[in-house]
Every structure is written in C-alpha cells, then in structure tokens.
Short mmCIF file of C-alpha atoms in Angstrom, two decimals:
data_model
loop_
_atom_site.label_atom_id
_atom_site.label_comp_id
_atom_site.label_asym_id
_atom_site.label_seq_id
_atom_site.Cartn_x
_atom_site.Cartn_y
_atom_site.Cartn_z
CA MET L 36 9.03 49.86 24.51
CA ASN L 37 7.08 48.24 22.45
CA MET L 38 8.36 45.26 20.54
CA SER L 39 5.28 43.63 19.05
CA LEU L 40 5.45 42.43 15.79
CA ARG L 41 3.79 44.41 13.20
CA LEU L 42 2.86 43.30 9.43
CA PRO L 43 2.78 45.58 6.65
CA LYS L 44 -0.48 47.59 6.23
CA SER L 45 -0.48 46.22 2.46
CA ILE L 46 -0.92 42.70 3.69
CA LEU L 47 -3.03 43.78 6.77
CA LYS L 48 -5.57 45.17 4.03
CA ASP L 49 -5.45 43.05 1.29
CA LYS L 50 -7.92 39.66 1.70
CA ASN L 51 -5.83 38.03 -1.14
CA ALA L 52 -2.94 38.32 1.08
CA HIS L 53 -5.08 36.75 4.17
CA GLN L 54 -6.08 34.33 2.43
CA SER L 55 -2.50 33.27 0.91
CA ILE L 56 -1.09 33.23 4.26
CA ALA L 57 -3.63 30.69 5.51
CA ILE L 58 -3.00 28.13 2.80
CA CYS L 59 0.65 28.50 3.54
CA PHE L 60 -0.12 27.60 7.03
CA PHE L 61 -2.58 25.24 6.45
CA ALA L 62 0.07 23.23 3.89
CA ALA L 63 2.52 23.47 6.79
CA PHE L 64 -0.02 21.85 8.98
CA LEU L 65 -1.29 19.07 6.77
CA PHE L 66 2.38 17.80 6.25
CA ILE L 67 2.98 17.70 9.76
CA ALA L 68 -0.13 15.51 10.06
CA LEU L 69 0.42 13.33 7.51
CA TYR L 70 3.86 12.85 8.94
CA PHE L 71 2.35 11.40 12.21
CA LEU L 72 -0.27 9.29 10.16
CA ARG L 73 2.47 8.18 8.01
CA THR L 74 1.64 4.53 9.77
CA ILE L 75 -1.58 4.16 7.36
CA ASP L 76 0.87 4.64 4.34
CA ASP L 77 0.58 1.16 2.79
CA ASN L 78 2.47 2.32 -0.84
CA SER L 79 4.89 -1.07 -1.71
CA LEU L 80 7.71 1.38 -2.88
CA THR L 81 7.86 4.66 -1.06
CA SER L 82 5.81 4.49 2.20
CA TRP L 83 6.24 6.99 4.23
CA ARG L 84 6.18 4.70 7.18
CA LEU L 85 9.65 3.61 5.85
CA VAL L 86 11.18 6.71 3.84
CA PHE L 87 11.62 8.80 7.09
CA GLU L 88 13.38 6.34 9.21
CA HIS L 89 16.31 7.36 6.07
CA THR L 90 16.34 10.89 6.40
CA SER L 91 16.86 13.86 8.76
CA VAL L 92 13.16 14.87 9.69
CA TRP L 93 14.01 17.85 10.84
CA LYS L 94 15.85 18.97 7.76
CA ILE L 95 12.51 18.11 6.15
CA PHE L 96 10.74 20.22 8.27
CA VAL L 97 12.66 23.21 7.98
CA LEU L 98 12.70 22.98 4.36
CA VAL L 99 9.01 22.30 3.94
CA PHE L 100 8.94 25.72 5.82
CA VAL L 101 10.96 27.45 3.36
CA GLY L 102 9.01 26.07 0.33
CA VAL L 103 6.18 27.37 2.19
CA VAL L 104 7.45 30.73 2.44
CA LEU L 105 8.88 30.98 -0.68
CA SER L 106 5.53 29.96 -2.39
CA TYR L 107 4.05 33.13 -0.62
CA GLY L 108 6.64 34.94 -1.72
CA PHE L 109 6.16 33.82 -5.56
CA SER L 110 2.61 34.25 -5.29
CA ASN L 111 2.54 37.46 -7.38
CA ILE L 112 4.43 35.48 -10.55
CA ALA L 113 2.51 34.09 -12.98
CA LEU L 114 2.64 30.10 -13.17
CA PRO L 115 4.98 29.34 -16.37
CA GLY L 116 3.76 27.98 -19.71
CA PRO L 117 4.17 25.03 -21.24
CA ARG L 118 7.85 25.64 -22.52
CA GLY L 119 8.59 27.11 -18.99
CA LEU L 120 6.90 23.68 -17.37
CA PHE L 121 9.19 21.70 -19.56
CA LEU L 122 12.05 23.03 -18.61
CA ILE L 123 11.23 22.78 -15.20
CA ALA L 124 10.17 19.26 -15.43
CA PHE L 125 13.25 18.28 -17.13
CA ALA L 126 15.43 19.75 -14.37
CA SER L 127 13.57 18.20 -11.88
CA SER L 128 13.52 14.67 -13.15
CA MET L 129 17.45 15.01 -13.14
CA VAL L 130 17.56 14.77 -9.13
CA PHE L 131 16.73 11.36 -9.29
CA TRP L 132 18.70 9.94 -11.95
CA SER L 133 20.57 8.30 -9.27
CA GLU L 134 18.09 6.59 -8.29
CA PRO L 135 18.79 2.59 -8.84
CA GLU L 136 16.33 0.07 -10.57
CA VAL L 137 13.85 -0.68 -7.79
CA VAL L 138 11.59 -2.60 -9.35
CA ILE L 139 12.19 -5.94 -10.87
CA ASP L 140 9.85 -5.48 -13.89
CA SER L 141 12.66 -3.44 -15.41
CA SER L 142 14.54 -6.48 -16.45
CA ARG L 143 12.13 -7.76 -18.83
CA TYR L 144 12.51 -4.38 -20.73
CA PHE L 145 16.13 -4.59 -20.68
CA THR L 146 16.17 -8.00 -21.98
CA GLN L 147 13.74 -7.02 -24.77
CA SER L 148 16.01 -4.08 -25.80
CA LYS L 149 19.18 -5.95 -25.48
CA HIS L 150 18.06 -8.26 -28.06
CA LEU L 151 17.58 -5.49 -30.68
CA GLY L 152 20.58 -3.46 -29.32
CA GLU L 153 22.63 -6.82 -30.09
CA TYR L 154 20.46 -8.56 -33.16
CA GLY L 155 19.26 -5.23 -35.26
CA VAL L 156 15.54 -3.93 -35.87
CA GLN L 157 14.72 -6.94 -37.80
CA PHE L 158 15.51 -9.65 -35.53
CA PHE L 159 13.65 -7.98 -32.90
CA PHE L 160 10.47 -7.90 -34.88
CA GLN L 161 10.97 -11.27 -36.16
CA GLN L 162 11.55 -12.74 -32.94
CA TRP L 163 9.35 -10.48 -30.52
CA GLY L 164 6.90 -13.08 -28.86
CA ARG L 165 9.17 -16.38 -30.24
CA GLU L 166 12.68 -15.80 -28.88
CA ILE L 167 11.78 -12.72 -27.27
CA SER L 168 9.61 -13.96 -24.47
CA PRO L 169 6.81 -10.58 -24.52
CA TRP L 170 5.34 -11.73 -20.94
CA THR L 171 2.29 -9.32 -20.75
CA ASP L 172 4.45 -6.39 -22.40
CA LEU L 173 3.70 -4.48 -25.69
CA PRO L 174 6.65 -3.98 -28.27
CA LEU L 175 6.90 -0.39 -28.62
CA VAL L 176 9.05 1.21 -25.58
CA PRO L 177 11.35 -1.81 -25.29
CA PHE L 178 11.81 -1.28 -29.32
CA LEU L 179 12.18 2.49 -28.24
CA TYR L 180 15.14 1.29 -25.54
CA GLY L 181 16.62 -1.04 -28.06
CA LEU L 182 17.05 1.55 -30.69
CA ILE L 183 19.22 3.60 -28.06
CA PHE L 184 21.33 0.53 -27.10
CA ARG L 185 21.66 -0.37 -31.38
CA PHE L 186 22.89 3.45 -32.41
CA LEU L 187 23.80 5.21 -29.28
CA GLY L 188 25.13 2.83 -26.92
CA GLU L 189 23.90 0.74 -23.71
CA SER L 190 23.71 3.85 -21.46
CA ARG L 191 21.22 3.97 -18.23
CA LEU L 192 21.47 7.65 -18.64
CA LEU L 193 20.37 7.91 -22.04
CA ILE L 194 17.24 5.92 -21.31
CA GLN L 195 16.66 8.39 -18.61
CA ILE L 196 16.97 11.06 -21.00
CA LEU L 197 14.53 9.67 -23.35
CA ILE L 198 11.94 9.00 -20.11
CA SER L 199 12.32 12.45 -18.61
CA THR L 200 11.92 14.03 -22.01
CA MET L 201 8.73 12.11 -22.32
CA PHE L 202 7.96 13.04 -18.55
CA SER L 203 8.78 16.76 -19.43
CA MET L 204 6.65 16.52 -22.68
CA THR L 205 3.57 14.88 -20.85
CA VAL L 206 3.70 17.99 -18.38
CA ALA L 207 3.53 20.53 -21.14
CA ILE L 208 1.10 18.86 -23.02
CA THR L 209 -1.48 18.71 -19.95
CA ALA L 210 -1.04 22.34 -19.76
CA MET L 211 -1.87 22.78 -23.52
CA LEU L 212 -4.67 20.30 -23.55
CA GLY L 213 -6.24 22.11 -20.30
CA LYS L 214 -5.70 25.17 -22.60
CA GLU L 215 -7.77 24.04 -25.80
CA LEU L 216 -10.50 22.18 -23.97
CA PHE L 217 -11.44 25.06 -21.87
CA GLU L 218 -11.08 28.25 -23.94
CA GLY L 219 -9.79 31.81 -22.95
CA GLU L 220 -8.23 32.93 -20.24
CA ALA L 221 -9.93 30.48 -17.75
CA GLY L 222 -8.50 27.59 -20.19
CA GLU L 223 -4.95 28.83 -20.09
CA ASP L 224 -5.07 29.31 -16.15
CA ILE L 225 -6.45 25.56 -15.71
CA GLY L 226 -3.68 24.22 -18.47
CA ASN L 227 -0.56 26.06 -16.55
CA SER L 228 -2.25 25.19 -13.16
CA ALA L 229 -2.64 21.33 -14.32
CA GLY L 230 0.80 21.13 -15.81
CA ALA L 231 2.35 22.48 -12.52
CA LEU L 232 0.37 20.21 -10.27
CA MET L 233 1.76 17.44 -12.29
CA LEU L 234 4.82 18.30 -10.29
CA ALA L 235 2.86 18.18 -7.17
CA ILE L 236 2.76 13.90 -7.02
CA PRO L 237 5.89 13.23 -5.30
CA TYR L 238 5.40 9.18 -6.23
CA LEU L 239 5.81 10.29 -10.05
CA TYR L 240 9.19 11.62 -9.88
CA THR L 241 10.41 8.12 -8.65
CA GLN L 242 9.01 6.52 -11.69
CA VAL L 243 10.71 8.81 -13.79
CA PRO L 244 14.28 7.25 -13.76
CA LEU L 245 13.31 3.68 -14.05
CA MET L 246 13.63 1.44 -17.25
CA LEU L 247 9.80 0.87 -16.96
CA VAL L 248 6.64 1.39 -19.53
CA ASP L 249 4.60 3.38 -17.18
CA VAL L 250 5.93 7.10 -17.96
CA PRO L 251 6.37 6.27 -21.72
CA SER L 252 2.72 4.82 -21.73
CA MET L 253 1.38 8.08 -20.01
CA PHE L 254 2.76 10.34 -22.34
CA PHE L 255 1.60 8.26 -25.48
CA LEU L 256 -2.03 8.51 -23.80
CA THR L 257 -1.68 12.47 -22.95
CA LEU L 258 -0.41 12.85 -26.70
CA SER L 259 -3.07 10.85 -28.30
CA ILE L 260 -5.77 12.63 -26.52
CA PHE L 261 -4.60 16.00 -27.23
CA LEU L 262 -3.94 15.50 -30.78
CA PHE L 263 -7.17 14.02 -31.12
CA ASN L 264 -9.10 16.83 -30.06
CA ARG L 265 -6.89 19.38 -31.64
CA ALA L 266 -7.79 17.32 -34.79
CA MET L 267 -11.72 17.12 -33.95
CA GLN L 268 -11.34 20.91 -33.34
CA LYS L 269 -9.12 22.26 -36.75
CA GLY L 270 -9.37 19.26 -38.83
CA GLY L 271 -6.67 18.86 -41.56
CA ALA L 272 -5.03 16.20 -42.96
CA LEU L 273 -1.75 16.60 -41.24
CA LEU L 274 -3.45 16.54 -38.05
CA VAL L 275 -5.65 13.51 -38.89
CA ILE L 276 -2.61 11.74 -39.78
CA LEU L 277 -0.88 12.54 -36.33
CA SER L 278 -3.57 11.95 -34.27
CA ALA L 279 -4.15 8.35 -36.04
CA LEU L 280 -0.19 7.55 -35.60
CA SER L 281 -0.46 8.68 -31.65
CA ILE L 282 -3.28 6.61 -30.74
CA PHE L 283 -1.52 3.62 -32.50
CA LEU L 284 1.39 3.99 -30.99
CA ALA L 285 -0.53 4.59 -27.31
CA LEU L 286 -2.00 0.86 -28.19
CA LEU L 287 1.76 -0.27 -28.48
CA SER L 288 2.91 0.91 -25.33
CA LYS L 289 0.76 -0.91 -22.65
CA PHE L 290 -2.46 -2.99 -22.34
CA SER L 291 -4.32 -0.68 -19.64
CA ILE L 292 -3.68 2.01 -22.19
CA TRP L 293 -6.09 -0.02 -24.52
CA MET L 294 -9.34 0.83 -21.58
CA MET L 295 -8.10 4.54 -21.33
CA LEU L 296 -8.25 5.10 -24.91
CA SER L 297 -12.20 5.03 -24.56
CA VAL L 298 -11.83 8.74 -23.42
CA LEU L 299 -11.62 9.35 -27.06
CA CYS L 300 -14.90 8.45 -27.52
CA ILE L 301 -15.92 11.36 -25.01
CA ILE L 302 -14.29 13.77 -26.92
CA LEU L 303 -15.79 12.49 -30.13
CA PHE L 304 -19.22 12.82 -28.86
CA LEU L 305 -18.82 16.40 -27.84
CA HIS L 306 -17.67 17.23 -31.16
CA VAL L 307 -20.40 15.22 -32.69
CA TRP L 308 -22.82 17.42 -30.28
CA ARG L 309 -21.73 20.67 -31.87
CA ASP L 310 -20.98 19.83 -35.39
CA GLN L 311 -22.11 16.27 -36.36
CA ARG L 312 -21.04 16.12 -39.98
CA GLU L 313 -17.85 17.53 -39.36
CA ALA L 314 -16.97 15.48 -36.44
CA LEU L 315 -18.13 12.23 -37.91
CA LYS L 316 -15.88 12.81 -40.86
CA LYS L 317 -12.76 13.34 -39.47
CA GLY L 318 -13.10 11.11 -36.80
CA SER L 319 -14.16 8.09 -38.89
CA MET L 320 -10.73 9.15 -40.97
CA VAL L 321 -8.69 8.65 -37.62
CA LEU L 322 -10.47 5.92 -36.91
CA LEU L 323 -9.71 4.32 -40.27
CA ILE L 324 -5.99 5.29 -40.36
CA CYS L 325 -5.35 4.18 -36.96
CA GLY L 326 -7.55 0.63 -37.67
CA VAL L 327 -5.30 0.05 -40.59
CA LEU L 328 -2.01 0.51 -38.77
CA ALA L 329 -3.59 -1.57 -35.25
CA GLY L 330 -4.78 -4.24 -37.75
CA ALA L 331 -1.81 -4.98 -39.51
CA PHE L 332 0.19 -5.40 -36.40
CA PHE L 333 -2.30 -7.48 -34.62
CA PHE L 334 -2.70 -9.58 -37.84
CA SER L 335 1.07 -10.05 -37.21
CA TYR L 336 1.19 -10.98 -34.00
CA PHE L 337 -2.29 -12.85 -33.36
CA ASP L 338 -1.09 -15.77 -31.22
CA VAL L 339 1.18 -13.72 -29.47
CA ILE L 340 -1.26 -11.00 -28.51
CA LYS L 341 -3.84 -13.80 -27.64
CA GLU L 342 -1.63 -15.40 -25.27
CA GLN L 343 -0.69 -12.14 -23.43
CA LEU L 344 -4.55 -11.51 -23.07
CA ASP L 345 -5.24 -14.99 -21.81
CA LEU L 346 -2.28 -14.44 -19.09
CA LEU L 347 -3.81 -10.87 -18.38
CA VAL L 348 -6.95 -12.24 -17.49
CA THR L 349 -5.80 -15.63 -15.67
CA PHE L 350 -2.93 -14.11 -13.75
CA GLN L 351 -2.71 -10.54 -13.94
CA LYS L 352 -6.29 -9.48 -13.33
CA PRO L 353 -6.72 -11.74 -10.08
CA GLY L 354 -3.30 -10.21 -9.25
CA LEU L 355 -4.86 -6.91 -8.91
CA LYS L 356 -6.40 -8.04 -5.27
CA TRP L 357 -3.39 -9.47 -3.90
CA TRP L 358 -1.16 -5.99 -4.80
CA GLY L 359 -3.59 -3.28 -4.01
CA GLU L 360 -2.74 0.12 -2.12
CA SER L 361 -5.24 2.19 -0.31
CA PHE L 362 -6.56 4.95 -2.06
CA VAL L 363 -5.85 6.94 1.33
CA SER L 364 -2.16 6.11 0.16
CA THR L 365 -2.17 6.93 -3.32
CA PHE L 366 -4.06 10.45 -3.11
CA LEU L 367 -2.99 11.91 0.29
CA PHE L 368 0.36 10.54 0.72
CA GLN L 369 1.83 9.68 -3.01
CA VAL L 370 -0.19 12.53 -4.64
CA HIS L 371 0.00 15.86 -2.37
CA PRO L 372 -3.46 16.52 -0.72
CA PHE L 373 -4.11 19.67 -2.51
CA VAL L 374 -4.51 18.22 -5.70
CA THR L 375 -6.65 15.28 -4.30
CA PHE L 376 -8.66 18.18 -2.68
CA GLY L 377 -9.01 20.33 -5.95
CA ALA L 378 -9.68 16.75 -8.08
CA LEU L 379 -12.88 16.10 -5.53
CA TYR L 380 -14.01 19.81 -5.40
CA SER L 381 -14.03 19.96 -9.12
CA VAL L 382 -17.16 17.67 -9.57
CA PHE L 383 -18.94 20.18 -7.51
CA VAL L 384 -17.67 22.84 -9.99
CA ALA L 385 -18.47 20.71 -13.00
CA PHE L 386 -21.78 19.99 -11.79
CA ARG L 387 -22.63 23.75 -10.78
CA ARG L 388 -21.48 25.04 -14.02
CA LYS L 389 -23.03 22.43 -16.15
CA ASP L 390 -19.87 21.65 -18.23
CA PRO L 391 -19.69 18.84 -20.57
CA LYS L 392 -16.14 18.87 -21.57
CA TYR L 393 -15.52 18.06 -17.71
CA LEU L 394 -16.42 14.13 -18.88
CA VAL L 395 -13.38 14.27 -20.83
CA ILE L 396 -10.68 14.98 -17.96
CA SER L 397 -12.73 12.97 -15.73
CA TRP L 398 -13.37 9.76 -17.30
CA LEU L 399 -9.89 7.99 -16.62
CA ALA L 400 -10.79 8.51 -12.79
CA LEU L 401 -14.11 7.29 -13.19
CA LEU L 402 -12.74 4.22 -14.79
CA MET L 403 -10.05 3.62 -12.46
CA LEU L 404 -12.54 4.32 -9.24
CA VAL L 405 -15.47 1.89 -11.01
CA LEU L 406 -12.65 -0.66 -11.55
CA GLN L 407 -11.03 -0.33 -8.15
CA VAL L 408 -7.50 -0.50 -9.40
CA LYS L 409 -5.52 0.49 -5.96
CA ARG L 410 -2.00 0.69 -6.74
CA ALA L 411 -0.28 3.75 -7.35
CA ARG L 412 1.93 2.64 -10.47
CA TYR L 413 -1.13 1.91 -12.57
CA PHE L 414 -2.35 5.45 -11.54
CA VAL L 415 0.86 6.68 -13.91
CA PRO L 416 -0.87 7.31 -17.05
CA VAL L 417 -4.20 8.72 -15.08
CA PHE L 418 -2.28 11.47 -13.27
CA PRO L 419 -2.28 14.19 -16.19
CA MET L 420 -6.02 14.04 -16.25
CA PHE L 421 -6.06 13.81 -12.50
CA ALA L 422 -4.22 16.95 -12.76
CA LEU L 423 -6.39 18.63 -14.90
CA MET L 424 -9.02 17.97 -12.83
CA ALA L 425 -7.51 19.52 -9.55
CA ALA L 426 -7.07 22.55 -11.93
CA TYR L 427 -10.53 23.11 -12.96
CA GLY L 428 -11.21 22.62 -9.27
CA LEU L 429 -8.84 25.35 -8.34
CA SER L 430 -10.24 27.52 -11.04
CA ASP L 431 -13.13 28.29 -9.09
CA LEU L 432 -11.26 30.35 -6.36
CA SER L 433 -11.95 33.84 -7.41
CA SER L 434 -8.25 35.26 -6.61
CA GLU L 435 -5.61 34.14 -9.15
CA ARG L 436 -2.84 34.93 -6.17
CA VAL L 437 -4.69 32.54 -4.07
CA ARG L 438 -4.69 29.39 -6.54
CA ARG L 439 -0.84 30.33 -7.48
CA VAL L 440 -0.06 30.09 -3.87
CA VAL L 441 -1.86 26.43 -3.65
CA VAL L 442 0.02 25.55 -6.36
CA TYR L 443 3.49 26.35 -5.57
CA CYS L 444 2.81 25.03 -2.01
CA ALA L 445 1.72 21.53 -3.40
CA VAL L 446 5.03 21.82 -5.76
CA THR L 447 7.50 22.67 -3.29
CA ILE L 448 6.68 20.22 -0.59
CA SER L 449 6.10 17.56 -3.20
CA PHE L 450 9.39 17.84 -4.71
CA THR L 451 10.87 18.30 -1.17
CA ILE L 452 9.61 14.91 0.22
CA ALA L 453 10.67 13.20 -3.25
CA ALA L 454 13.91 14.58 -3.10
CA PHE L 455 14.84 14.67 0.77
CA ALA L 456 12.86 11.69 1.76
CA TYR L 457 11.73 8.88 -1.17
CA LEU L 458 15.52 9.48 -3.20
CA PRO L 459 17.71 8.81 0.06
CA PHE L 460 15.48 5.40 0.91
CA LEU L 461 15.41 4.21 -2.66
CA GLU L 462 19.49 4.48 -2.88
CA LYS L 463 20.01 2.72 0.01
CA SER L 464 18.12 -0.33 -1.29
CA SER L 465 19.75 -3.80 -1.90
CA TYR L 466 18.96 -3.14 -5.64
CA SER L 467 21.92 -0.29 -5.09
CA ASN L 468 24.32 -2.99 -4.31
CA LEU L 469 23.55 -4.84 -7.40
CA GLU L 470 24.15 -1.34 -9.32
CA LYS L 471 27.42 -0.94 -7.71
CA ALA L 472 28.60 -4.24 -8.00
CA GLY L 473 27.92 -3.93 -11.79
CA LYS L 474 29.55 -0.45 -12.11
CA PHE L 475 32.65 -2.47 -10.51
CA LEU L 476 32.56 -5.20 -13.15
CA ASN L 477 32.90 -2.80 -15.64
CA THR L 478 35.91 -1.37 -14.38
CA LEU L 479 37.51 -4.61 -14.87
CA HIS L 480 39.18 -5.25 -18.29
CA HIS L 481 38.27 -8.58 -18.66
CA ASP L 482 36.01 -9.85 -21.61
CA LYS L 483 34.45 -12.89 -19.73
CA VAL L 484 33.19 -12.84 -15.97
CA ARG L 485 31.90 -16.13 -13.99
CA VAL L 486 28.90 -15.64 -12.00
CA LEU L 487 29.04 -18.40 -8.80
CA ALA L 488 25.94 -18.66 -7.06
#
C-alpha cells in the first residue's frame, strides 16, 4: 500500500506556490538560527539572550510554525489598506498595554505632564523651563499627556490609548505615503506592504505602551513628510497650512527630529526638478508659515532652548558612544530580518531603476548610518521610512503572492516574539513591582502616605 504524501497538483504545478513554501521554510529557519545566535543580541531592553529565559521556547516554536502556515494560507488574500492597517495596528498594540513603565525617562514626562494636570495650561507654558525642569525634552508631548491628566483624569490607560492611536495612524500614513510617492498600482502595493511591515518590528511593540516621546515623535515626523509631499503635489491653502503646522509640531516633539526633517529638502528638490516655479511657491509658503510659528516659540524660550542644546552637545552626544547597541542586534533581532533584507535589496533596485524618489525613503536611514547612531530606541522615528525601503525592495519580486507571503511571515513571527517572549519578560521586571505597589496604594482610603527610604 502506497502511504507516500502527495501534494495537490495545483501546488506541484504552481511556481509561485513553490517559492512561497520555500519562503515559509526560510522564515522558520531564520527564527531558529537567530534563537541559537541570541547571545550576540546586545539590546539593552529586550535582548533575545534574556527574553527567552522567561518563557517556554517550545511554545514559541509552535506558534512560529503556526504563524508560518497561516501566512501561506492567507497569501491569496490582499494586504489591507490604510484603514485596515490602522485597526490591526491598534488591536495589536492593545495586547501590550499590561507592560510596565520599563524606561526611567518616562518619569520626566510624567512629572512635566503632572504640572499641567494640577495647575493648568497657562502655568505649564509660563513655567516650562523654569519651575518645570525640561532636561533635554521639548514641550509638545508632555503637553498632550498633561491635557489628558487635566481634562480626562490621571490614567495610564488613556495615555496608552493616545499613543496607540498615534502608532496606528503612523502605520496608516506610511501606507498612504508609499502610495503617493510611487504612483499607480505599484505605489499602492509598496504602501500597503510598508504599512504591514511596520508590524514586523518586534521592538516597536514594546515602545507603544510607554509614556515616552519616541512613538509620538515618529507620528509627527511621518505626518509632516506625508503632508509636505501632498502639499507639494496638490497645493491649496489648506494643505499648505496643515503641512506647516505638522512640521512645527514635529519640531516641538524631539530635538533629534530637527535633523530628520532635512528629508523635506529632498522632497522639495524633486518637485522643483519637475516644476520649479510652482514648487518654490508652495515650499516657500510652507516655510514662511512654519518659520513664523517656530520663531515665536524659540524667541519665547530662547534661554531654555540654548541651555538644552548645550546639554545635548556636552552630555548626550558623548553618551551615544556609551549607550550603543550593535546594528546586528537592531536589524536582525529587534527588526525582522525580512524587513532588513528588503531594505538592503532596495538599494540595488533603486539604482537599477534610476528612481530619484528613492532618496526620500532612504535619506533617514543614510543619516543614521553616517552618524553611527547605534541605539534601537533612537531608530523609532526612522522605522516608517525603513519599512518603505523594505517594501520598495520587495516590489521587485514578480509574484504578488510571494510578496504577501514574505510580509505575512515577517508580521506573524514578529508579533509572536513580541507578545510571547518580550512581554512576559518585561512584565517580570522590577518595575512591575513598583506598579503593583502603586496599585495597592490606590486601594487605601487615605489622603496622605509617608514614604520611608
């Protein structure tokens, strides 16, 4: 009796099916290989060397296998568009809301926000940089957190809802930006793939629940790039104003965003190349409005900003050498390798196509490489452009189904790692003890508590 396993004839004859199956096997192999090489991951927050000590490895292996099988099964289904990606991203981020505040920097943003919550908006702007110590932080994100404290209540859940919304909007905007940069059906495919690949970055999931500025600054940077490109393409007073406002907000989110906004010069240059007169007109209007807003802010807080910049140069800049994490850690362990491989391959594709638009999506990665920024957290605002690079590289694959298998495998494996390895590890950190102690204190019906240290 012949007991040999026979595959369906449709699979045997389908070249795309063969390639898809090969990719699924390769995705599983990559995970296993990285697991055995996990000692070289030097990430300071979620190193694979540590996170797999707190979970069942076999359970992860089984879930990865299931994810790969599902990726192949769903490969006939088109990638969701911006709206679908928004919903998926938000639902995915909700899984991580139980993560404690594991980065000590969040205490600064809480303290600044608390001032607004207690004393109001006017006090916040009057005392920011004075009684409210800003360290090297800009006021926008603590201001948004403070508004929630002031008008909706001091709730971490509300803060997490806001950050998850910003994260999900970034995913959707990334998809929309790809569609507009690379027009036509190819652009839509690149955009949707890039939006989905934003969910193939395990490290990013761990940043969404935290009361930090990295995810909000990523949102404002991506929004400013998208709106500036749209304003240059379509014009109109409303788009020009919205573009200028988004750039102004990005400037107030984080100092490192100032350097990253240089990508707007690339966009302007490309549009000037097409239509010099119209592009210069629109660009100058955006610059004028943004310049007035930014000038008013910096004039009002000139002394504070000057002190912050001095601190960045004398302390933070040298500190980059101490706080470094290897590119191997960031781009093989904390970012799914398929994303990294796609981004690297995109360089070859862009040169072959002689596509000047590629400069827009590769500029930020090039900056980080030249400046040798080697900390995963500092890459967070760059991840949308990196995802677009990866999607651009994948667009060179002739089969749409094969491209989808690559994306689905990267997303399912990344979410599995983040949810079943990273999250349990972070929930067992010492910070969770402080969180539990705080929750216990909230159950006590006393107005005053004495802390003995």
